[in-house]
Amino acid sequence: MTFEMAKTAGFCFGVARAVRTVTELSACERLCTYGPLINNRIVTGGLEARGVPVIDDLSGADGAKVAIRSHGVPESVYAELDRLGLEYVDCTCPDVKKIHAIAGKSRSEGHTLIIIGDAGHPEIKGIMGYAGEARVYAGLEEMRPEDFHADGVYDVVFQTTYDKSKFSAICAWLEKIKAGTPGLNLTIHDTVCGATAKRQAEAREIARRSDVMIVLGDASSSNTDKLYRICKENCERTYLVETIKEFQLNILHPSDKIGLTAGASTPPEITKEAVELMSDLVNNNNGVNNSQSFEEMLDEALVTLHTGDIVKGTVIQVTPADVSVNLGYKSDGIIMKSEVSDDPAADITKILKPGDVIDVFVVRVNDGEGNVLLSKKKIDAQKGMMELEEAFQNKTPVEGKITEVVKGGVIANIKGARAFIPSKQVSDRYVEDLETLKGKTFDFNILEFDRSKRRLVAGRRELAAAEKERAKTEIFSKVEVGQIVKGKVSRVAAFGAFVDLGGVDGLIHISELAWSRVRKVTDVVKEGDEVEAAVVAVDPEKGKISLSLRGVTQDPWKTAAEKYAVGALVEGKVARLVPFGAFVELEDGVDGLIHISQIANHRVAKPEDELTVGQTVQVVVTEVSGEAKKISLSKRAADDLAERGADYEEPVGEEIDIFVGEPLVEAAESDGYEIMVVLEPDEVEAVAKLAAEIWNEYYTPLIGKEQVDYMLDKFQSAVAIYKQIKEEGCRYYLAEVAHKPAAYCAVKFDPETRVVFLSKLYVEAGFRQRGLAKAMIENFAADYEPVKTIWLTVNKGNAGTIAAYEKMGFKTTDELVTDIGGGYVMDDYKMELELEE
Ligand code: F3S
C-alpha cells in the first residue's frame, strides 16, 4: 500500500487570507460574515462558535462589522453597507477582484460580458453585480455560434475555479468563432486562478496513478466539486469526503495506491488529520514508517523559496494592514504594514499599489498557514544604508522624516534607516516641543555613520541656518514698503505678533493689529494663524521688517463722515464707560461718544446707571468729523425718535416757533430742560449757561443745573464773554418744535456790509437739519433786512452738513473761521449765500 498526497492540497491563498483576517479580528471586534466566508461548513461552523455568525441580509448585522466573503459580492452591496453605516472588512480574494475590475471596465465601455461558470455560484453572482450586459454559460455545451454577432464586442471571463482543461477547449472554440465571423470583437481573459489550475493538474496526475483517490472538502464548494470530477474522470475509485472520518477504510486493498487531495477551502487541520491517518494505515500495512509528515510535504511544495532570499514580486492587493504579493510560487506572499515602513503613521496604500514590481526579503517561507512572510523595509534599509554611507562620505544632505521623539532628541527615518537626531541638531534654534516636529520632512546631514555598530546620527543645525540665511537674503531683496505679504504667526508677545514670512520674521506691533484699540494681541491673532499684512518699514541692516495688519484695510475714519451723516439713526455697541459719557463702537475702529447729557431724557448722574459695556444701543449722529476722528452721538435723540414713531413728519414753515431775544429758561424748564440758549442775555447766570455750552466740545445744548454750577467755577471768563456778546451785538435764535428746543444759532449783523453771520447753526439731534435751518435763516434775514449776504460756518469734517447747505445755495469758501465773536471759537469753513437785492 502506498500513499501520495497532493502538494497543492488545502487552503489556497485567498481562502487562507480571508480565514486569517476574520479569525484575528474576531478576537477584538464584533463580526459577522455576509454569506458563508468560504464554502466549508467546518470552517464557518468554527467561526460561528467564535461568535462570527453568517448573515444573509445586511439588516441582520446589528451593528457588527461585516466581513465580505472570499468569493466577493456585487458592487451594490458596498453601497448598501455605506447606506446602513456599517463598517466592513473586505476578504474578497484578489483574483476575484481582478474579474470585478474586468467586468466594470466592460460595462463602462458598453461591451457584453460572457461569464463561463456556475450561474448559481456566489462568485458569479458577485461578478454579475459589476457587469452591464452579461451572459453566463456553464460550459461549451451551452454555447452556440449564433450567440456571437459580427458587430458585437465581447469580454470573456471564467470562474476562478473553472476546469483548466475545459477552459482551453472553450478558448479554442471561441477563437474558431472569431476567425469565422469577420468584425467580431472578442477578448478572452484568463481568469482561472493559478492555484486552482495547479491543484487540478496535480490532482489529475495523482488520480491517474492511484487506485483510490480521496478528495477532502465540502461538497458545496465549486472548487472541491471540480476537483472531485477531475479525479473521478481519471480514477474510478474516487471518493469525496468532508473529513477522513467519513472515509470507509474497509474498501481499501493492501496493494492499493492511495492518492489524496483537498479543496481550496479545506482547512489544514482536516488535511493534516487525513495525512496522519493514511500514513499510519500505510505504515501498519507495510510494517515500516516511510511516510512524510504533513509539514514536511507542505515545505516540499516551497522548495524554491528560502528564508533570507531576496526575490521580485508583483503587488496584487494593498490594504491598510498588509500587502499581497505574487511571487510566482505556490503561495502568494504577505508584507505586514510594519514590514513596509518603520513609520507607524505611514499609509501603506499610498506607498504601494497593485501592479508594482518590487524586491522583497523572505522573512519566513511558511507562517503556519501557508503564507510566505515578506519584508520590504529590510530591502529598503539595505539599499538606504549604501546611500547613507555615500552621503556621509560626500557630505551631501539626505531627506528624512521625523517619526518619533526619544530621550535627548528625535528619530528620523532616512532612506529606510533609523537615524538619531540630537535635540541640538533638530534646528538652528531651540525647539521647545519636539513633538511638533513629528511627521515633518527635512534635509539632514549625516554626522556619524558606523555600519558595524549600526550607529547613524544626523542633524540639520547647519542646514537650517544656511536655509534661513538664503531665505533672508531672498526676502529682503524682494520686500518693499507698501507691499502686501502673506505669512504665519510664529510667536505672540505682549507688544505684538511675529509673522514668519518664509525664513524671516516680521513684527506687527499691537497698535498695527486693528483700527480699533487692541487690549491683548491674542484677541486678534494667535500662533499658527495665516495672515496678510502690509509692509510698513524694512531695515535690511538690522534684519527687521515691520508689518501692519490694519494696513491691508482702509482706515474706517476715511468714510465715516459719509457713512455716519448728522441726523442718521445708527446702531452700536457700548465699548467703554467714562465719567462724561459712553463710547460706542459703530464698527471696527470707529467709536462715537454719547455725552452723559445725551444718554437719556432725564438727568443721568453716572453713565453706568443707564448703560453697560457690551450693550447694543440705537443712537443718532449729532456731529461727525472724519479728520478729527470724532463722532458725537445721542441716545436721547434716538429714544425721542422711537417715541415719535415712524409716522412722525418734520414740521415746516409756520409750524416752527422762532424765539428771538427772550430768555427761555422758564419755558425750557417746564419741558424738562434746564436751558437751551440765551437770547440777548443781561443776566450773569444766562451767560454762564452759554459759556457752559461753548465749553462742551460735543456741543451739548442742554445742560443740567449742576453742570452749569460746576462750569461757573471753572470758567470765570463767562462774564467777559457775555460782555463781548453785548458789545458786538450778537443775537441768538432758538427754534422750537412742539415746545421742545430743536435748533439754535448765534447771529451777528454788520449794518455797513449788510452781512449776517451765523456763528453756529445747531440742529438738535433727531430733527432734520434742512427744514429747520431754512426756517431760521428766513426768520433772522427778515429781522435784518435788507440782508445782502449770509455767512455761516460748518465744521470742516462735516461733509454731510456742507452738502446740505450747498443744496440751499451756499458756497463753501476756503476761509477758516476761528472766532466770530460771541465767544464761539471754531475751526470751521465759512459758507456764503448771496441774497438777491
Ligand atoms: Fe482566490 Fe484562487 Fe482561492 S481565486 S479564493 S486563490 S481558489
Tab-separated table of N, CA and C in Angstrom, residues 207-344:
chain	number	residue	atom	x	y	z
A	207	ALA	N	-4.419	11.159	-9.558
A	207	ALA	CA	-5.569	10.273	-9.777
A	207	ALA	C	-5.241	9.214	-10.832
A	208	ARG	N	-4.501	9.646	-11.857
A	208	ARG	CA	-4.158	8.707	-12.938
A	208	ARG	C	-3.321	7.519	-12.424
A	209	ARG	N	-2.417	7.838	-11.450
A	209	ARG	CA	-1.556	6.740	-10.998
A	209	ARG	C	-2.047	6.091	-9.691
A	210	SER	N	-3.235	6.464	-9.246
A	210	SER	CA	-3.756	5.889	-7.997
A	210	SER	C	-4.883	4.893	-8.262
A	211	ASP	N	-5.027	3.943	-7.291
A	211	ASP	CA	-6.173	3.024	-7.360
A	211	ASP	C	-7.360	3.642	-6.633
A	212	VAL	N	-7.045	4.390	-5.576
A	212	VAL	CA	-8.100	5.039	-4.797
A	212	VAL	C	-7.711	6.522	-4.657
A	213	MET	N	-8.678	7.373	-4.914
A	213	MET	CA	-8.391	8.819	-4.796
A	213	MET	C	-9.360	9.412	-3.775
A	214	ILE	N	-8.805	10.072	-2.776
A	214	ILE	CA	-9.660	10.701	-1.760
A	214	ILE	C	-9.594	12.213	-1.972
A	215	VAL	N	-10.789	12.802	-2.082
A	215	VAL	CA	-10.851	14.276	-2.205
A	215	VAL	C	-11.491	14.791	-0.925
A	216	LEU	N	-10.740	15.644	-0.201
A	216	LEU	CA	-11.260	16.192	1.053
A	216	LEU	C	-11.881	17.552	0.787
A	217	GLY	N	-13.110	17.735	1.285
A	217	GLY	CA	-13.706	19.066	1.109
A	217	GLY	C	-15.199	19.041	1.264
A	218	ASP	N	-15.760	20.233	1.187
A	218	ASP	CA	-17.207	20.403	1.333
A	218	ASP	C	-17.831	20.259	-0.045
A	219	ALA	N	-18.869	19.434	-0.152
A	219	ALA	CA	-19.493	19.180	-1.460
A	219	ALA	C	-20.087	20.442	-2.056
A	220	SER	N	-20.378	21.434	-1.201
A	220	SER	CA	-20.982	22.670	-1.731
A	220	SER	C	-19.927	23.579	-2.363
A	221	SER	N	-18.654	23.226	-2.187
A	221	SER	CA	-17.597	24.060	-2.747
A	221	SER	C	-17.402	23.734	-4.231
A	222	SER	N	-17.488	24.741	-5.062
A	222	SER	CA	-17.332	24.558	-6.505
A	222	SER	C	-15.951	23.997	-6.814
A	223	ASN	N	-14.976	24.543	-6.101
A	223	ASN	CA	-13.589	24.147	-6.286
A	223	ASN	C	-13.410	22.655	-5.964
A	224	THR	N	-13.973	22.222	-4.830
A	224	THR	CA	-13.861	20.820	-4.411
A	224	THR	C	-14.614	19.916	-5.392
A	225	ASP	N	-15.788	20.397	-5.798
A	225	ASP	CA	-16.617	19.614	-6.720
A	225	ASP	C	-15.865	19.360	-8.033
A	226	LYS	N	-15.198	20.423	-8.538
A	226	LYS	CA	-14.465	20.263	-9.800
A	226	LYS	C	-13.294	19.307	-9.619
A	227	LEU	N	-12.653	19.432	-8.459
A	227	LEU	CA	-11.528	18.556	-8.159
A	227	LEU	C	-11.990	17.091	-8.152
A	228	TYR	N	-13.128	16.870	-7.526
A	228	TYR	CA	-13.689	15.517	-7.453
A	228	TYR	C	-13.964	14.989	-8.865
A	229	ARG	N	-14.587	15.817	-9.719
A	229	ARG	CA	-14.926	15.370	-11.080
A	229	ARG	C	-13.663	15.018	-11.871
A	230	ILE	N	-12.635	15.897	-11.727
A	230	ILE	CA	-11.384	15.638	-12.459
A	230	ILE	C	-10.794	14.300	-12.012
A	231	CYS	N	-10.779	14.101	-10.681
A	231	CYS	CA	-10.214	12.848	-10.163
A	231	CYS	C	-11.046	11.650	-10.606
A	232	LYS	N	-12.333	11.839	-10.580
A	232	LYS	CA	-13.251	10.735	-10.944
A	232	LYS	C	-13.044	10.335	-12.406
A	233	GLU	N	-12.810	11.356	-13.253
A	233	GLU	CA	-12.580	11.066	-14.679
A	233	GLU	C	-11.325	10.220	-14.871
A	234	ASN	N	-10.383	10.354	-13.915
A	234	ASN	CA	-9.099	9.674	-14.068
A	234	ASN	C	-8.893	8.503	-13.103
A	235	CYS	N	-9.779	8.359	-12.161
A	235	CYS	CA	-9.666	7.251	-11.200
A	235	CYS	C	-11.080	6.855	-10.790
A	236	GLU	N	-11.476	5.685	-11.174
A	236	GLU	CA	-12.852	5.244	-10.943
A	236	GLU	C	-13.201	5.265	-9.463
A	237	ARG	N	-12.202	4.849	-8.591
A	237	ARG	CA	-12.492	4.734	-7.164
A	237	ARG	C	-12.126	6.056	-6.449
A	238	THR	N	-12.820	7.105	-6.892
A	238	THR	CA	-12.595	8.423	-6.264
A	238	THR	C	-13.729	8.697	-5.282
A	239	TYR	N	-13.327	9.206	-4.087
A	239	TYR	CA	-14.339	9.460	-3.051
A	239	TYR	C	-14.191	10.905	-2.556
A	240	LEU	N	-15.361	11.566	-2.414
A	240	LEU	CA	-15.367	12.936	-1.859
A	240	LEU	C	-15.862	12.861	-0.415
A	241	VAL	N	-15.025	13.237	0.527
A	241	VAL	CA	-15.425	13.214	1.945
A	241	VAL	C	-15.081	14.550	2.590
A	242	GLU	N	-15.915	14.889	3.569
A	242	GLU	CA	-15.680	16.186	4.239
A	242	GLU	C	-14.480	16.080	5.177
A	243	THR	N	-14.420	14.962	5.903
A	243	THR	CA	-13.244	14.677	6.736
A	243	THR	C	-12.875	13.208	6.507
A	244	ILE	N	-11.665	12.849	6.918
A	244	ILE	CA	-11.199	11.484	6.670
A	244	ILE	C	-12.031	10.452	7.447
A	245	LYS	N	-12.721	10.979	8.514
A	245	LYS	CA	-13.527	10.064	9.331
A	245	LYS	C	-14.675	9.473	8.509
A	246	GLU	N	-15.092	10.188	7.483
A	246	GLU	CA	-16.213	9.704	6.665
A	246	GLU	C	-15.786	8.611	5.682
A	247	PHE	N	-14.472	8.467	5.536
A	247	PHE	CA	-13.979	7.527	4.526
A	247	PHE	C	-14.064	6.080	5.052
A	248	GLN	N	-14.607	5.183	4.200
A	248	GLN	CA	-14.762	3.770	4.585
A	248	GLN	C	-13.427	3.048	4.354
A	249	LEU	N	-12.656	2.868	5.405
A	249	LEU	CA	-11.330	2.263	5.262
A	249	LEU	C	-11.399	0.831	4.701
A	250	ASN	N	-12.533	0.153	4.970
A	250	ASN	CA	-12.605	-1.261	4.573
A	250	ASN	C	-12.728	-1.473	3.068
A	251	ILE	N	-12.852	-0.373	2.310
A	251	ILE	CA	-12.897	-0.567	0.853
A	251	ILE	C	-11.481	-0.699	0.281
A	252	LEU	N	-10.484	-0.436	1.118
A	252	LEU	CA	-9.098	-0.467	0.635
A	252	LEU	C	-8.549	-1.895	0.563
A	253	HIS	N	-7.670	-2.105	-0.410
A	253	HIS	CA	-6.958	-3.391	-0.524
A	253	HIS	C	-5.507	-3.158	-0.137
A	254	PRO	N	-4.820	-4.152	0.395
A	254	PRO	CA	-3.427	-3.981	0.837
A	254	PRO	C	-2.512	-3.469	-0.270
A	255	SER	N	-2.866	-3.702	-1.517
A	255	SER	CA	-1.964	-3.291	-2.596
A	255	SER	C	-2.351	-1.943	-3.214
A	256	ASP	N	-3.339	-1.302	-2.650
A	256	ASP	CA	-3.831	-0.041	-3.268
A	256	ASP	C	-2.795	1.084	-3.199
A	257	LYS	N	-2.773	1.820	-4.308
A	257	LYS	CA	-2.026	3.080	-4.294
A	257	LYS	C	-3.073	4.153	-3.969
A	258	ILE	N	-2.889	4.835	-2.848
A	258	ILE	CA	-3.908	5.817	-2.410
A	258	ILE	C	-3.397	7.230	-2.679
A	259	GLY	N	-4.260	7.997	-3.317
A	259	GLY	CA	-3.920	9.410	-3.555
A	259	GLY	C	-4.851	10.298	-2.736
A	260	LEU	N	-4.373	11.485	-2.368
A	260	LEU	CA	-5.224	12.381	-1.574
A	260	LEU	C	-5.010	13.829	-2.002
A	261	THR	N	-6.134	14.494	-2.156
A	261	THR	CA	-6.046	15.946	-2.401
A	261	THR	C	-7.152	16.609	-1.594
A	262	ALA	N	-7.110	17.947	-1.520
A	262	ALA	CA	-8.143	18.674	-0.751
A	262	ALA	C	-8.471	19.965	-1.467
A	263	GLY	N	-9.746	20.351	-1.356
A	263	GLY	CA	-10.228	21.582	-1.999
A	263	GLY	C	-9.595	22.820	-1.360
A	264	ALA	N	-9.727	23.927	-2.076
A	264	ALA	CA	-9.095	25.177	-1.630
A	264	ALA	C	-9.675	25.683	-0.319
A	265	SER	N	-10.883	25.233	0.016
A	265	SER	CA	-11.481	25.725	1.259
A	265	SER	C	-11.397	24.696	2.382
A	266	THR	N	-10.614	23.652	2.174
A	266	THR	CA	-10.470	22.630	3.212
A	266	THR	C	-9.384	23.064	4.188
A	267	PRO	N	-9.731	23.191	5.461
A	267	PRO	CA	-8.748	23.723	6.421
A	267	PRO	C	-7.573	22.766	6.653
A	268	PRO	N	-6.413	23.305	7.027
A	268	PRO	CA	-5.205	22.499	7.186
A	268	PRO	C	-5.382	21.351	8.179
A	269	GLU	N	-6.139	21.601	9.275
A	269	GLU	CA	-6.261	20.541	10.294
A	269	GLU	C	-6.997	19.314	9.753
A	270	ILE	N	-7.925	19.529	8.803
A	270	ILE	CA	-8.666	18.404	8.207
A	270	ILE	C	-7.701	17.590	7.335
A	271	THR	N	-6.882	18.324	6.577
A	271	THR	CA	-5.925	17.648	5.699
A	271	THR	C	-4.892	16.899	6.542
A	272	LYS	N	-4.437	17.605	7.612
A	272	LYS	CA	-3.407	17.010	8.478
A	272	LYS	C	-3.930	15.707	9.101
A	273	GLU	N	-5.151	15.772	9.566
A	273	GLU	CA	-5.776	14.597	10.190
A	273	GLU	C	-5.789	13.422	9.203
A	274	ALA	N	-6.121	13.738	7.933
A	274	ALA	CA	-6.199	12.690	6.910
A	274	ALA	C	-4.813	12.121	6.618
A	275	VAL	N	-3.838	13.043	6.536
A	275	VAL	CA	-2.469	12.596	6.238
A	275	VAL	C	-1.975	11.671	7.335
A	276	GLU	N	-2.195	12.058	8.591
A	276	GLU	CA	-1.729	11.235	9.713
A	276	GLU	C	-2.372	9.846	9.678
A	277	LEU	N	-3.669	9.840	9.430
A	277	LEU	CA	-4.394	8.565	9.427
A	277	LEU	C	-3.910	7.657	8.301
A	278	MET	N	-3.770	8.246	7.103
A	278	MET	CA	-3.379	7.444	5.952
A	278	MET	C	-1.924	6.969	6.107
A	279	SER	N	-1.068	7.861	6.688
A	279	SER	CA	0.322	7.467	6.901
A	279	SER	C	0.393	6.280	7.855
A	280	ASP	N	-0.352	6.373	8.971
A	280	ASP	CA	-0.394	5.265	9.938
A	280	ASP	C	-0.881	3.981	9.280
A	281	LEU	N	-1.908	4.151	8.475
A	281	LEU	CA	-2.518	2.997	7.805
A	281	LEU	C	-1.496	2.304	6.902
A	282	VAL	N	-0.770	3.103	6.129
A	282	VAL	CA	0.223	2.557	5.206
A	282	VAL	C	1.350	1.902	5.986
A	283	ASN	N	1.801	2.612	7.080
A	283	ASN	CA	2.889	2.061	7.891
A	283	ASN	C	2.483	0.722	8.495
A	284	ASN	N	1.272	0.735	9.035
A	284	ASN	CA	0.796	-0.507	9.646
A	284	ASN	C	0.709	-1.625	8.617
A	285	ASN	N	0.239	-1.212	7.456
A	285	ASN	CA	0.056	-2.207	6.399
A	285	ASN	C	1.403	-2.734	5.908
A	286	ASN	N	2.399	-1.834	5.803
A	286	ASN	CA	3.694	-2.229	5.253
A	286	ASN	C	4.689	-2.626	6.327
A	287	GLY	N	4.344	-2.286	7.553
A	287	GLY	CA	5.251	-2.620	8.643
A	287	GLY	C	6.444	-1.693	8.712
A	288	VAL	N	6.500	-0.578	7.987
A	288	VAL	CA	7.601	0.402	8.045
A	288	VAL	C	7.011	1.820	8.086
A	289	ASN	N	7.848	2.727	8.528
A	289	ASN	CA	7.385	4.121	8.550
A	289	ASN	C	8.075	4.907	7.439
A	290	ASN	N	7.432	4.950	6.321
A	290	ASN	CA	8.049	5.665	5.201
A	290	ASN	C	7.248	6.902	4.793
A	291	SER	N	6.341	7.309	5.695
A	291	SER	CA	5.500	8.465	5.299
A	291	SER	C	6.187	9.788	5.656
A	292	GLN	N	5.759	10.833	4.959
A	292	GLN	CA	6.242	12.177	5.297
A	292	GLN	C	5.204	12.820	6.205
A	293	SER	N	5.666	13.716	7.046
A	293	SER	CA	4.680	14.432	7.849
A	293	SER	C	4.000	15.477	6.958
A	294	PHE	N	2.887	15.888	7.452
A	294	PHE	CA	2.135	16.912	6.693
A	294	PHE	C	2.993	18.161	6.458
A	295	GLU	N	3.681	18.584	7.521
A	295	GLU	CA	4.513	19.793	7.409
A	295	GLU	C	5.644	19.591	6.399
A	296	GLU	N	6.214	18.364	6.437
A	296	GLU	CA	7.323	18.100	5.505
A	296	GLU	C	6.836	18.182	4.059
A	297	MET	N	5.643	17.616	3.866
A	297	MET	CA	5.111	17.650	2.494
A	297	MET	C	4.805	19.078	2.057
A	298	LEU	N	4.298	19.845	3.028
A	298	LEU	CA	3.960	21.243	2.705
A	298	LEU	C	5.228	22.034	2.382
A	299	ASP	N	6.246	21.805	3.222
A	299	ASP	CA	7.506	22.509	2.993
A	299	ASP	C	8.105	22.150	1.638
A	300	GLU	N	7.893	20.872	1.271
A	300	GLU	CA	8.440	20.422	-0.001
A	300	GLU	C	7.879	21.239	-1.171
A	301	ALA	N	6.632	21.671	-0.961
A	301	ALA	CA	5.976	22.452	-2.022
A	301	ALA	C	6.622	23.822	-2.191
A	302	LEU	N	7.438	24.178	-1.231
A	302	LEU	CA	8.021	25.525	-1.264
A	302	LEU	C	9.528	25.471	-1.449
A	303	VAL	N	9.984	24.408	-2.044
A	303	VAL	CA	11.424	24.179	-2.115
A	303	VAL	C	12.186	25.312	-2.777
A	304	THR	N	11.553	26.046	-3.598
A	304	THR	CA	12.302	27.069	-4.318
A	304	THR	C	12.422	28.381	-3.544
A	305	LEU	N	11.825	28.448	-2.369
A	305	LEU	CA	11.954	29.665	-1.559
A	305	LEU	C	12.670	29.349	-0.267
A	306	HIS	N	13.564	30.281	0.146
A	306	HIS	CA	14.251	30.072	1.420
A	306	HIS	C	14.232	31.364	2.208
A	307	THR	N	14.205	31.203	3.495
A	307	THR	CA	14.273	32.387	4.359
A	307	THR	C	15.561	33.150	4.045
A	308	GLY	N	15.430	34.440	3.915
A	308	GLY	CA	16.595	35.269	3.613
A	308	GLY	C	16.766	35.562	2.134
A	309	ASP	N	15.965	34.864	1.295
A	309	ASP	CA	16.051	35.141	-0.146
A	309	ASP	C	15.572	36.557	-0.445
A	310	ILE	N	16.154	37.161	-1.480
A	310	ILE	CA	15.606	38.431	-1.987
A	310	ILE	C	15.040	38.121	-3.359
A	311	VAL	N	13.740	38.269	-3.510
A	311	VAL	CA	13.090	37.914	-4.781
A	311	VAL	C	12.227	39.078	-5.272
A	312	LYS	N	11.862	38.979	-6.539
A	312	LYS	CA	10.987	40.009	-7.116
A	312	LYS	C	9.543	39.534	-7.007
A	313	GLY	N	8.640	40.437	-6.794
A	313	GLY	CA	7.226	40.076	-6.736
A	313	GLY	C	6.375	41.197	-7.294
A	314	THR	N	5.125	40.859	-7.615
A	314	THR	CA	4.200	41.882	-8.124
A	314	THR	C	3.094	42.079	-7.100
A	315	VAL	N	2.873	43.328	-6.746
A	315	VAL	CA	1.839	43.632	-5.749
A	315	VAL	C	0.472	43.311	-6.348
A	316	ILE	N	-0.324	42.515	-5.584
A	316	ILE	CA	-1.660	42.148	-6.065
A	316	ILE	C	-2.702	43.036	-5.401
A	317	GLN	N	-2.548	43.212	-4.104
A	317	GLN	CA	-3.564	43.980	-3.366
A	317	GLN	C	-2.898	44.690	-2.193
A	318	VAL	N	-3.390	45.900	-1.910
A	318	VAL	CA	-2.848	46.647	-0.770
A	318	VAL	C	-4.010	47.047	0.124
A	319	THR	N	-3.964	46.677	1.370
A	319	THR	CA	-4.963	47.134	2.346
A	319	THR	C	-4.205	47.952	3.377
A	320	PRO	N	-4.913	48.695	4.248
A	320	PRO	CA	-4.166	49.478	5.248
A	320	PRO	C	-3.315	48.596	6.161
A	321	ALA	N	-3.616	47.280	6.230
A	321	ALA	CA	-2.893	46.417	7.177
A	321	ALA	C	-1.790	45.597	6.532
A	322	ASP	N	-1.969	45.213	5.252
A	322	ASP	CA	-0.937	44.373	4.643
A	322	ASP	C	-0.946	44.489	3.119
A	323	VAL	N	0.078	43.870	2.519
A	323	VAL	CA	0.219	43.904	1.063
A	323	VAL	C	0.352	42.458	0.576
A	324	SER	N	-0.451	42.089	-0.425
A	324	SER	CA	-0.329	40.747	-1.000
A	324	SER	C	0.565	40.835	-2.229
A	325	VAL	N	1.511	39.896	-2.305
A	325	VAL	CA	2.486	39.947	-3.398
A	325	VAL	C	2.513	38.607	-4.121
A	326	ASN	N	2.402	38.647	-5.416
A	326	ASN	CA	2.515	37.421	-6.214
A	326	ASN	C	4.003	37.171	-6.475
A	327	LEU	N	4.474	36.005	-5.977
A	327	LEU	CA	5.894	35.689	-6.120
A	327	LEU	C	6.133	34.693	-7.245
A	328	GLY	N	5.023	34.240	-7.877
A	328	GLY	CA	5.152	33.219	-8.910
A	328	GLY	C	5.362	31.848	-8.303
A	329	TYR	N	5.046	31.703	-7.012
A	329	TYR	CA	5.196	30.423	-6.333
A	329	TYR	C	3.824	29.887	-5.971
A	330	LYS	N	3.846	28.742	-5.298
A	330	LYS	CA	2.584	28.110	-4.917
A	330	LYS	C	1.723	29.086	-4.097
A	331	SER	N	2.371	29.715	-3.157
A	331	SER	CA	1.623	30.639	-2.298
A	331	SER	C	2.052	32.068	-2.584
A	332	ASP	N	1.108	32.948	-2.394
A	332	ASP	CA	1.459	34.360	-2.511
A	332	ASP	C	2.085	34.820	-1.207
A	333	GLY	N	2.761	35.945	-1.265
A	333	GLY	CA	3.436	36.465	-0.084
A	333	GLY	C	2.643	37.587	0.554
A	334	ILE	N	2.920	37.811	1.860
A	334	ILE	CA	2.254	38.879	2.607
A	334	ILE	C	3.332	39.775	3.201
A	335	ILE	N	3.166	41.087	2.997
A	335	ILE	CA	4.055	42.023	3.719
A	335	ILE	C	3.158	42.739	4.714
A	336	MET	N	3.393	42.513	6.002
A	336	MET	CA	2.611	43.220	7.007
A	336	MET	C	3.033	44.696	6.981
A	337	LYS	N	2.113	45.556	7.428
A	337	LYS	CA	2.378	47.004	7.396
A	337	LYS	C	3.718	47.356	8.065
A	338	SER	N	3.994	46.688	9.202
A	338	SER	CA	5.223	47.015	9.931
A	338	SER	C	6.472	46.626	9.134
A	339	GLU	N	6.289	45.778	8.094
A	339	GLU	CA	7.425	45.384	7.273
A	339	GLU	C	7.510	46.202	5.982
A	340	VAL	N	6.552	47.123	5.841
A	340	VAL	CA	6.611	48.027	4.678
A	340	VAL	C	7.378	49.279	5.072
A	341	SER	N	7.037	49.813	6.260
A	341	SER	CA	7.672	51.055	6.684
A	341	SER	C	7.878	51.053	8.187
A	342	ASP	N	8.884	51.813	8.628
A	342	ASP	CA	9.153	51.953	10.060
A	342	ASP	C	8.231	52.977	10.691
A	343	ASP	N	7.603	53.781	9.840
A	343	ASP	CA	6.777	54.876	10.335
A	343	ASP	C	5.395	54.335	10.703
A	344	PRO	N	5.044	54.319	11.990
A	344	PRO	CA	3.740	53.749	12.373
A	344	PRO	C	2.571	54.528	11.772
